[in-house]
Amino acid sequence: MGRIVFYFACVCTAFVVKGLAGFGDPLISTPLLSLALPNSVITPGLAPVSLILNANVVWKNRAHFSARVVLPIAAFVLLGIIPGTLLLKFGSPQGLKLVLGLLIIGLGVEMLTRKPDANANPNVYIRTAVSFFSGLTAGLFGINLLFLAYMERVTVNREEFRANACFIFLLDNVFRMILLLAEGMYGPESILLSIVALPAAAVGMMLGTLLDKRISDGFSRRIIIYVFILGGVSTTVYALLQLL
């Protein structure tokens, strides 16, 4: 019972952040759950939960979904996941992960200091490169954050950001679920985690959504950027610990 309460609290806390920012739940849930569970249980256990919750966010914000914005990004993210996954055979270079973490922090600082521009024009070359490398790092490290820096620049409001970002996360979830099922990664522990995590995530999302309704678009944007920077800090610290 104690472990179930711990799982519930970890996932609930993570999805409060998801409800506020539209992403970031793995940055909270994975480190906390890793105190009691291996990644081989955490990843398959949370995958169906993330799939269901991302689908719910996309559906609720469907009026703000923009195929023009999201489909080119999604296509190159998925293309990047393929070589990233294949590169896992050669190991996961921590030096590259350290560079990735510092890059994410740098992008977050740029986002924080740049004034929002409602008339920002998409650059096809930057979009393609950022999307592909976001997919590459997702396949190699499980970190799919880089495309969010571009998404934050070209979306108008938080509803549009969430609808489009969560659609890409949803495609990523489907892709990963297929791989996990094909590899037979679901055992009793991961299934138990999924059963506990689904209501915990629902409660966390509800709390995050209630808090989100009380804040302005400007403050919501700052939360998105702070969570993005947190992802870079988490990645950097983890890489340094592995290198030491």
mmCIF file of N, CA and C in Angstrom, residues 85-200:
data_model
loop_
_atom_site.group_PDB
_atom_site.id
_atom_site.type_symbol
_atom_site.label_atom_id
_atom_site.label_comp_id
_atom_site.label_asym_id
_atom_site.label_seq_id
_atom_site.Cartn_x
_atom_site.Cartn_y
_atom_site.Cartn_z
ATOM 1 N N THR A 85 16.883 6.007 -32.362
ATOM 2 C CA THR A 85 16.677 4.685 -31.770
ATOM 3 C C THR A 85 17.759 3.711 -32.223
ATOM 4 N N LEU A 86 18.135 3.779 -33.507
ATOM 5 C CA LEU A 86 19.183 2.895 -34.027
ATOM 6 C C LEU A 86 20.533 3.191 -33.378
ATOM 7 N N LEU A 87 20.789 4.462 -33.067
ATOM 8 C CA LEU A 87 22.065 4.829 -32.445
ATOM 9 C C LEU A 87 22.201 4.282 -31.030
ATOM 10 N N LEU A 88 21.083 3.871 -30.418
ATOM 11 C CA LEU A 88 21.148 3.275 -29.085
ATOM 12 C C LEU A 88 22.030 2.026 -29.074
ATOM 13 N N LYS A 89 22.139 1.357 -30.223
ATOM 14 C CA LYS A 89 22.976 0.157 -30.299
ATOM 15 C C LYS A 89 24.438 0.474 -30.006
ATOM 16 N N PHE A 90 24.829 1.728 -30.250
ATOM 17 C CA PHE A 90 26.224 2.122 -30.050
ATOM 18 C C PHE A 90 26.426 2.819 -28.711
ATOM 19 N N GLY A 91 25.388 2.758 -27.860
ATOM 20 C CA GLY A 91 25.490 3.388 -26.552
ATOM 21 C C GLY A 91 24.818 4.757 -26.546
ATOM 22 N N SER A 92 24.779 5.356 -25.369
ATOM 23 C CA SER A 92 24.147 6.670 -25.192
ATOM 24 C C SER A 92 25.219 7.643 -24.703
ATOM 25 N N PRO A 93 25.894 8.374 -25.619
ATOM 26 C CA PRO A 93 27.034 9.220 -25.228
ATOM 27 C C PRO A 93 26.628 10.340 -24.279
ATOM 28 N N GLN A 94 27.172 10.313 -23.065
ATOM 29 C CA GLN A 94 26.792 11.291 -22.055
ATOM 30 C C GLN A 94 27.331 12.685 -22.378
ATOM 31 N N GLY A 95 28.457 12.752 -23.124
ATOM 32 C CA GLY A 95 28.977 14.054 -23.526
ATOM 33 C C GLY A 95 27.988 14.791 -24.418
ATOM 34 N N LEU A 96 27.367 14.060 -25.343
ATOM 35 C CA LEU A 96 26.359 14.649 -26.212
ATOM 36 C C LEU A 96 25.126 15.051 -25.420
ATOM 37 N N LYS A 97 24.786 14.246 -24.427
ATOM 38 C CA LYS A 97 23.636 14.567 -23.585
ATOM 39 C C LYS A 97 23.896 15.839 -22.773
ATOM 40 N N LEU A 98 25.133 16.025 -22.337
ATOM 41 C CA LEU A 98 25.500 17.240 -21.611
ATOM 42 C C LEU A 98 25.337 18.463 -22.506
ATOM 43 N N VAL A 99 25.803 18.354 -23.745
ATOM 44 C CA VAL A 99 25.650 19.457 -24.712
ATOM 45 C C VAL A 99 24.169 19.754 -24.944
ATOM 46 N N LEU A 100 23.365 18.683 -25.048
ATOM 47 C CA LEU A 100 21.925 18.854 -25.248
ATOM 48 C C LEU A 100 21.303 19.618 -24.080
ATOM 49 N N GLY A 101 21.665 19.252 -22.853
ATOM 50 C CA GLY A 101 21.124 19.932 -21.685
ATOM 51 C C GLY A 101 21.474 21.407 -21.683
ATOM 52 N N LEU A 102 22.737 21.736 -21.998
ATOM 53 C CA LEU A 102 23.159 23.136 -22.037
ATOM 54 C C LEU A 102 22.451 23.892 -23.159
ATOM 55 N N LEU A 103 22.227 23.216 -24.294
ATOM 56 C CA LEU A 103 21.503 23.835 -25.404
ATOM 57 C C LEU A 103 20.070 24.165 -25.004
ATOM 58 N N ILE A 104 19.418 23.236 -24.318
ATOM 59 C CA ILE A 104 18.039 23.465 -23.870
ATOM 60 C C ILE A 104 17.976 24.648 -22.905
ATOM 61 N N ILE A 105 18.938 24.728 -21.975
ATOM 62 C CA ILE A 105 18.979 25.853 -21.034
ATOM 63 C C ILE A 105 19.159 27.165 -21.797
ATOM 64 N N GLY A 106 20.080 27.164 -22.775
ATOM 65 C CA GLY A 106 20.317 28.366 -23.571
ATOM 66 C C GLY A 106 19.084 28.804 -24.337
ATOM 67 N N LEU A 107 18.385 27.854 -24.936
ATOM 68 C CA LEU A 107 17.155 28.172 -25.659
ATOM 69 C C LEU A 107 16.096 28.713 -24.707
ATOM 70 N N GLY A 108 16.030 28.124 -23.510
ATOM 71 C CA GLY A 108 15.066 28.594 -22.521
ATOM 72 C C GLY A 108 15.336 30.026 -22.090
ATOM 73 N N VAL A 109 16.616 30.363 -21.892
ATOM 74 C CA VAL A 109 16.980 31.730 -21.515
ATOM 75 C C VAL A 109 16.622 32.692 -22.646
ATOM 76 N N GLU A 110 16.863 32.276 -23.902
ATOM 77 C CA GLU A 110 16.495 33.119 -25.045
ATOM 78 C C GLU A 110 14.991 33.339 -25.090
ATOM 79 N N MET A 111 14.214 32.291 -24.833
ATOM 80 C CA MET A 111 12.758 32.401 -24.810
ATOM 81 C C MET A 111 12.307 33.353 -23.705
ATOM 82 N N LEU A 112 13.000 33.298 -22.561
ATOM 83 C CA LEU A 112 12.621 34.105 -21.408
ATOM 84 C C LEU A 112 12.897 35.591 -21.645
ATOM 85 N N THR A 113 13.973 35.886 -22.366
ATOM 86 C CA THR A 113 14.363 37.284 -22.581
ATOM 87 C C THR A 113 13.773 37.879 -23.847
ATOM 88 N N ARG A 114 13.226 37.055 -24.733
ATOM 89 C CA ARG A 114 12.642 37.555 -25.973
ATOM 90 C C ARG A 114 11.192 37.938 -25.762
ATOM 91 N N LYS A 115 10.795 39.058 -26.287
ATOM 92 C CA LYS A 115 9.401 39.484 -26.200
ATOM 93 C C LYS A 115 8.568 38.665 -27.179
ATOM 94 N N PRO A 116 7.366 38.215 -26.768
ATOM 95 C CA PRO A 116 6.508 37.450 -27.671
ATOM 96 C C PRO A 116 6.182 38.248 -28.924
ATOM 97 N N ASP A 117 6.207 37.575 -30.073
ATOM 98 C CA ASP A 117 5.906 38.214 -31.356
ATOM 99 C C ASP A 117 4.777 37.462 -32.018
ATOM 100 N N ALA A 118 3.590 38.072 -32.013
ATOM 101 C CA ALA A 118 2.412 37.402 -32.577
ATOM 102 C C ALA A 118 2.519 37.236 -34.087
ATOM 103 N N ASN A 119 3.464 37.995 -34.715
ATOM 104 C CA ASN A 119 3.594 37.945 -36.174
ATOM 105 C C ASN A 119 4.823 37.155 -36.616
ATOM 106 N N ALA A 120 5.326 36.290 -35.732
ATOM 107 C CA ALA A 120 6.514 35.495 -36.071
ATOM 108 C C ALA A 120 6.238 34.607 -37.271
ATOM 109 N N ASN A 121 7.146 34.643 -38.243
ATOM 110 C CA ASN A 121 6.980 33.852 -39.463
ATOM 111 C C ASN A 121 7.801 32.574 -39.379
ATOM 112 N N PRO A 122 7.191 31.419 -39.658
ATOM 113 C CA PRO A 122 7.927 30.159 -39.605
ATOM 114 C C PRO A 122 9.065 30.127 -40.625
ATOM 115 N N ASN A 123 10.211 29.630 -40.213
ATOM 116 C CA ASN A 123 11.343 29.426 -41.115
ATOM 117 C C ASN A 123 11.455 27.938 -41.371
ATOM 118 N N VAL A 124 11.261 27.535 -42.618
ATOM 119 C CA VAL A 124 11.162 26.109 -42.929
ATOM 120 C C VAL A 124 12.450 25.363 -42.610
ATOM 121 N N TYR A 125 13.594 26.009 -42.783
ATOM 122 C CA TYR A 125 14.877 25.327 -42.552
ATOM 123 C C TYR A 125 15.128 25.141 -41.056
ATOM 124 N N ILE A 126 14.849 26.184 -40.270
ATOM 125 C CA ILE A 126 15.000 26.069 -38.815
ATOM 126 C C ILE A 126 14.009 25.044 -38.277
ATOM 127 N N ARG A 127 12.770 25.101 -38.763
ATOM 128 C CA ARG A 127 11.741 24.158 -38.318
ATOM 129 C C ARG A 127 12.158 22.724 -38.599
ATOM 130 N N THR A 128 12.682 22.474 -39.795
ATOM 131 C CA THR A 128 13.086 21.122 -40.169
ATOM 132 C C THR A 128 14.232 20.621 -39.300
ATOM 133 N N ALA A 129 15.248 21.472 -39.102
ATOM 134 C CA ALA A 129 16.416 21.068 -38.326
ATOM 135 C C ALA A 129 16.051 20.822 -36.867
ATOM 136 N N VAL A 130 15.309 21.754 -36.264
ATOM 137 C CA VAL A 130 14.935 21.617 -34.850
ATOM 138 C C VAL A 130 14.064 20.384 -34.637
ATOM 139 N N SER A 131 13.113 20.157 -35.549
ATOM 140 C CA SER A 131 12.195 19.015 -35.419
ATOM 141 C C SER A 131 12.953 17.695 -35.540
ATOM 142 N N PHE A 132 13.847 17.609 -36.541
ATOM 143 C CA PHE A 132 14.594 16.367 -36.752
ATOM 144 C C PHE A 132 15.486 16.058 -35.549
ATOM 145 N N PHE A 133 16.210 17.068 -35.060
ATOM 146 C CA PHE A 133 17.108 16.829 -33.925
ATOM 147 C C PHE A 133 16.335 16.578 -32.635
ATOM 148 N N SER A 134 15.126 17.126 -32.538
ATOM 149 C CA SER A 134 14.283 16.812 -31.380
ATOM 150 C C SER A 134 13.909 15.332 -31.406
ATOM 151 N N GLY A 135 13.558 14.827 -32.582
ATOM 152 C CA GLY A 135 13.255 13.402 -32.720
ATOM 153 C C GLY A 135 14.483 12.539 -32.477
ATOM 154 N N LEU A 136 15.631 12.995 -32.973
ATOM 155 C CA LEU A 136 16.885 12.254 -32.786
ATOM 156 C C LEU A 136 17.198 12.096 -31.295
ATOM 157 N N THR A 137 17.081 13.178 -30.532
ATOM 158 C CA THR A 137 17.357 13.103 -29.099
ATOM 159 C C THR A 137 16.267 12.325 -28.354
ATOM 160 N N ALA A 138 15.038 12.338 -28.898
ATOM 161 C CA ALA A 138 13.973 11.528 -28.299
ATOM 162 C C ALA A 138 14.300 10.047 -28.440
ATOM 163 N N GLY A 139 14.762 9.656 -29.620
ATOM 164 C CA GLY A 139 15.116 8.256 -29.836
ATOM 165 C C GLY A 139 16.345 7.839 -29.063
ATOM 166 N N LEU A 140 17.309 8.760 -28.937
ATOM 167 C CA LEU A 140 18.584 8.428 -28.300
ATOM 168 C C LEU A 140 18.522 8.523 -26.783
ATOM 169 N N PHE A 141 17.837 9.560 -26.270
ATOM 170 C CA PHE A 141 17.824 9.813 -24.826
ATOM 171 C C PHE A 141 16.434 9.801 -24.205
ATOM 172 N N GLY A 142 15.374 9.753 -25.031
ATOM 173 C CA GLY A 142 14.015 9.871 -24.514
ATOM 174 C C GLY A 142 13.652 11.302 -24.154
ATOM 175 N N ILE A 143 14.375 12.279 -24.718
ATOM 176 C CA ILE A 143 14.157 13.704 -24.420
ATOM 177 C C ILE A 143 13.671 14.401 -25.686
ATOM 178 N N ASN A 144 12.379 14.688 -25.741
ATOM 179 C CA ASN A 144 11.775 15.297 -26.921
ATOM 180 C C ASN A 144 11.322 16.716 -26.573
ATOM 181 N N LEU A 145 12.309 17.632 -26.443
ATOM 182 C CA LEU A 145 12.015 18.992 -25.989
ATOM 183 C C LEU A 145 12.356 20.071 -27.011
ATOM 184 N N LEU A 146 13.317 19.823 -27.888
ATOM 185 C CA LEU A 146 13.826 20.893 -28.738
ATOM 186 C C LEU A 146 12.732 21.533 -29.590
ATOM 187 N N PHE A 147 11.796 20.742 -30.100
ATOM 188 C CA PHE A 147 10.766 21.304 -30.974
ATOM 189 C C PHE A 147 9.879 22.302 -30.229
ATOM 190 N N LEU A 148 9.819 22.191 -28.892
ATOM 191 C CA LEU A 148 8.976 23.090 -28.117
ATOM 192 C C LEU A 148 9.471 24.536 -28.195
ATOM 193 N N ALA A 149 10.785 24.738 -28.339
ATOM 194 C CA ALA A 149 11.322 26.094 -28.455
ATOM 195 C C ALA A 149 10.795 26.764 -29.718
ATOM 196 N N TYR A 150 10.688 25.994 -30.789
ATOM 197 C CA TYR A 150 10.130 26.529 -32.037
ATOM 198 C C TYR A 150 8.621 26.686 -31.923
ATOM 199 N N MET A 151 7.957 25.709 -31.315
ATOM 200 C CA MET A 151 6.503 25.754 -31.163
ATOM 201 C C MET A 151 6.079 26.972 -30.344
ATOM 202 N N GLU A 152 6.826 27.274 -29.287
ATOM 203 C CA GLU A 152 6.488 28.428 -28.452
ATOM 204 C C GLU A 152 6.588 29.728 -29.240
ATOM 205 N N ARG A 153 7.484 29.752 -30.222
ATOM 206 C CA ARG A 153 7.698 30.967 -31.010
ATOM 207 C C ARG A 153 6.574 31.224 -32.015
ATOM 208 N N VAL A 154 5.982 30.153 -32.564
ATOM 209 C CA VAL A 154 5.037 30.335 -33.678
ATOM 210 C C VAL A 154 3.570 30.157 -33.286
ATOM 211 N N THR A 155 3.288 29.755 -32.039
ATOM 212 C CA THR A 155 1.892 29.627 -31.624
ATOM 213 C C THR A 155 1.436 30.921 -30.944
ATOM 214 N N VAL A 156 0.149 31.194 -31.039
ATOM 215 C CA VAL A 156 -0.397 32.472 -30.599
ATOM 216 C C VAL A 156 -0.713 32.487 -29.105
ATOM 217 N N ASN A 157 -1.302 31.399 -28.590
ATOM 218 C CA ASN A 157 -1.734 31.373 -27.191
ATOM 219 C C ASN A 157 -1.483 29.996 -26.599
ATOM 220 N N ARG A 158 -1.764 29.854 -25.318
ATOM 221 C CA ARG A 158 -1.467 28.599 -24.613
ATOM 222 C C ARG A 158 -2.294 27.443 -25.139
ATOM 223 N N GLU A 159 -3.559 27.712 -25.543
ATOM 224 C CA GLU A 159 -4.407 26.633 -26.071
ATOM 225 C C GLU A 159 -3.837 26.079 -27.374
ATOM 226 N N GLU A 160 -3.355 26.966 -28.234
ATOM 227 C CA GLU A 160 -2.754 26.513 -29.496
ATOM 228 C C GLU A 160 -1.460 25.759 -29.233
ATOM 229 N N PHE A 161 -0.653 26.269 -28.297
ATOM 230 C CA PHE A 161 0.592 25.590 -27.945
ATOM 231 C C PHE A 161 0.312 24.170 -27.456
ATOM 232 N N ARG A 162 -0.656 24.022 -26.561
ATOM 233 C CA ARG A 162 -0.942 22.712 -25.973
ATOM 234 C C ARG A 162 -1.530 21.756 -26.996
ATOM 235 N N ALA A 163 -2.467 22.241 -27.795
ATOM 236 C CA ALA A 163 -3.091 21.367 -28.796
ATOM 237 C C ALA A 163 -2.050 20.800 -29.737
ATOM 238 N N ASN A 164 -1.146 21.646 -30.224
ATOM 239 C CA ASN A 164 -0.170 21.211 -31.212
ATOM 240 C C ASN A 164 0.980 20.426 -30.586
ATOM 241 N N ALA A 165 1.470 20.878 -29.426
ATOM 242 C CA ALA A 165 2.558 20.152 -28.758
ATOM 243 C C ALA A 165 2.097 18.771 -28.319
ATOM 244 N N CYS A 166 0.909 18.695 -27.736
ATOM 245 C CA CYS A 166 0.415 17.406 -27.244
ATOM 246 C C CYS A 166 0.056 16.465 -28.384
ATOM 247 N N PHE A 167 -0.276 17.001 -29.558
ATOM 248 C CA PHE A 167 -0.498 16.134 -30.718
ATOM 249 C C PHE A 167 0.797 15.437 -31.109
ATOM 250 N N ILE A 168 1.905 16.167 -31.079
ATOM 251 C CA ILE A 168 3.204 15.564 -31.395
ATOM 252 C C ILE A 168 3.591 14.543 -30.327
ATOM 253 N N PHE A 169 3.363 14.890 -29.050
ATOM 254 C CA PHE A 169 3.617 13.923 -27.977
ATOM 255 C C PHE A 169 2.744 12.677 -28.151
ATOM 256 N N LEU A 170 1.504 12.872 -28.613
ATOM 257 C CA LEU A 170 0.595 11.747 -28.827
ATOM 258 C C LEU A 170 1.139 10.799 -29.895
ATOM 259 N N LEU A 171 1.621 11.357 -31.005
ATOM 260 C CA LEU A 171 2.221 10.522 -32.049
ATOM 261 C C LEU A 171 3.442 9.776 -31.507
ATOM 262 N N ASP A 172 4.246 10.472 -30.720
ATOM 263 C CA ASP A 172 5.413 9.853 -30.086
ATOM 264 C C ASP A 172 4.976 8.708 -29.177
ATOM 265 N N ASN A 173 3.913 8.931 -28.380
ATOM 266 C CA ASN A 173 3.388 7.900 -27.484
ATOM 267 C C ASN A 173 2.940 6.665 -28.250
ATOM 268 N N VAL A 174 2.215 6.869 -29.345
ATOM 269 C CA VAL A 174 1.736 5.742 -30.157
ATOM 270 C C VAL A 174 2.916 4.937 -30.693
ATOM 271 N N PHE A 175 3.915 5.653 -31.209
ATOM 272 C CA PHE A 175 5.104 5.013 -31.768
ATOM 273 C C PHE A 175 5.813 4.183 -30.702
ATOM 274 N N ARG A 176 5.965 4.780 -29.504
ATOM 275 C CA ARG A 176 6.663 4.078 -28.429
ATOM 276 C C ARG A 176 5.848 2.891 -27.907
ATOM 277 N N MET A 177 4.532 3.045 -27.826
ATOM 278 C CA MET A 177 3.684 1.946 -27.365
ATOM 279 C C MET A 177 3.808 0.731 -28.281
ATOM 280 N N ILE A 178 3.858 0.982 -29.577
ATOM 281 C CA ILE A 178 4.014 -0.118 -30.540
ATOM 282 C C ILE A 178 5.330 -0.853 -30.283
ATOM 283 N N LEU A 179 6.406 -0.076 -30.090
ATOM 284 C CA LEU A 179 7.715 -0.683 -29.833
ATOM 285 C C LEU A 179 7.724 -1.463 -28.516
ATOM 286 N N LEU A 180 7.125 -0.894 -27.471
ATOM 287 C CA LEU A 180 7.103 -1.553 -26.164
ATOM 288 C C LEU A 180 6.308 -2.853 -26.203
ATOM 289 N N LEU A 181 5.171 -2.828 -26.876
ATOM 290 C CA LEU A 181 4.361 -4.041 -27.001
ATOM 291 C C LEU A 181 5.089 -5.098 -27.822
ATOM 292 N N ALA A 182 5.759 -4.649 -28.893
ATOM 293 C CA ALA A 182 6.485 -5.589 -29.759
ATOM 294 C C ALA A 182 7.640 -6.253 -29.006
ATOM 295 N N GLU A 183 8.230 -5.497 -28.073
ATOM 296 C CA GLU A 183 9.364 -6.022 -27.307
ATOM 297 C C GLU A 183 8.927 -6.778 -26.055
ATOM 298 N N GLY A 184 7.623 -6.874 -25.801
ATOM 299 C CA GLY A 184 7.120 -7.596 -24.628
ATOM 300 C C GLY A 184 7.544 -6.983 -23.310
ATOM 301 N N MET A 185 7.475 -5.646 -23.230
ATOM 302 C CA MET A 185 7.982 -4.934 -22.060
ATOM 303 C C MET A 185 6.978 -4.860 -20.907
ATOM 304 N N TYR A 186 5.771 -5.374 -21.098
ATOM 305 C CA TYR A 186 4.748 -5.230 -20.049
ATOM 306 C C TYR A 186 4.701 -6.462 -19.151
ATOM 307 N N GLY A 187 5.032 -6.220 -17.872
ATOM 308 C CA GLY A 187 4.951 -7.265 -16.862
ATOM 309 C C GLY A 187 4.027 -6.824 -15.743
ATOM 310 N N PRO A 188 3.913 -7.600 -14.679
ATOM 311 C CA PRO A 188 3.002 -7.266 -13.572
ATOM 312 C C PRO A 188 3.271 -5.899 -12.946
ATOM 313 N N GLU A 189 4.569 -5.541 -12.764
ATOM 314 C CA GLU A 189 4.892 -4.267 -12.117
ATOM 315 C C GLU A 189 4.504 -3.075 -12.981
ATOM 316 N N SER A 190 4.796 -3.143 -14.279
ATOM 317 C CA SER A 190 4.469 -2.029 -15.167
ATOM 318 C C SER A 190 2.961 -1.881 -15.333
ATOM 319 N N ILE A 191 2.240 -3.003 -15.341
ATOM 320 C CA ILE A 191 0.774 -2.940 -15.440
ATOM 321 C C ILE A 191 0.187 -2.328 -14.175
ATOM 322 N N LEU A 192 0.736 -2.712 -12.992
ATOM 323 C CA LEU A 192 0.287 -2.122 -11.725
ATOM 324 C C LEU A 192 0.534 -0.611 -11.728
ATOM 325 N N LEU A 193 1.709 -0.189 -12.225
ATOM 326 C CA LEU A 193 2.021 1.240 -12.284
ATOM 327 C C LEU A 193 1.021 1.965 -13.181
ATOM 328 N N SER A 194 0.670 1.373 -14.305
ATOM 329 C CA SER A 194 -0.309 1.982 -15.217
ATOM 330 C C SER A 194 -1.662 2.148 -14.535
ATOM 331 N N ILE A 195 -2.093 1.119 -13.793
ATOM 332 C CA ILE A 195 -3.400 1.152 -13.121
ATOM 333 C C ILE A 195 -3.438 2.263 -12.063
ATOM 334 N N VAL A 196 -2.325 2.414 -11.320
ATOM 335 C CA VAL A 196 -2.261 3.447 -10.282
ATOM 336 C C VAL A 196 -2.080 4.829 -10.905
ATOM 337 N N ALA A 197 -1.284 4.894 -11.970
ATOM 338 C CA ALA A 197 -0.916 6.183 -12.551
ATOM 339 C C ALA A 197 -2.062 6.860 -13.288
ATOM 340 N N LEU A 198 -2.976 6.093 -13.867
ATOM 341 C CA LEU A 198 -4.045 6.713 -14.658
ATOM 342 C C LEU A 198 -4.941 7.625 -13.809
ATOM 343 N N PRO A 199 -5.497 7.154 -12.679
ATOM 344 C CA PRO A 199 -6.284 8.088 -11.854
ATOM 345 C C PRO A 199 -5.429 9.195 -11.242
ATOM 346 N N ALA A 200 -4.172 8.885 -10.896
ATOM 347 C CA ALA A 200 -3.284 9.909 -10.335
ATOM 348 C C ALA A 200 -3.043 11.016 -11.349
#
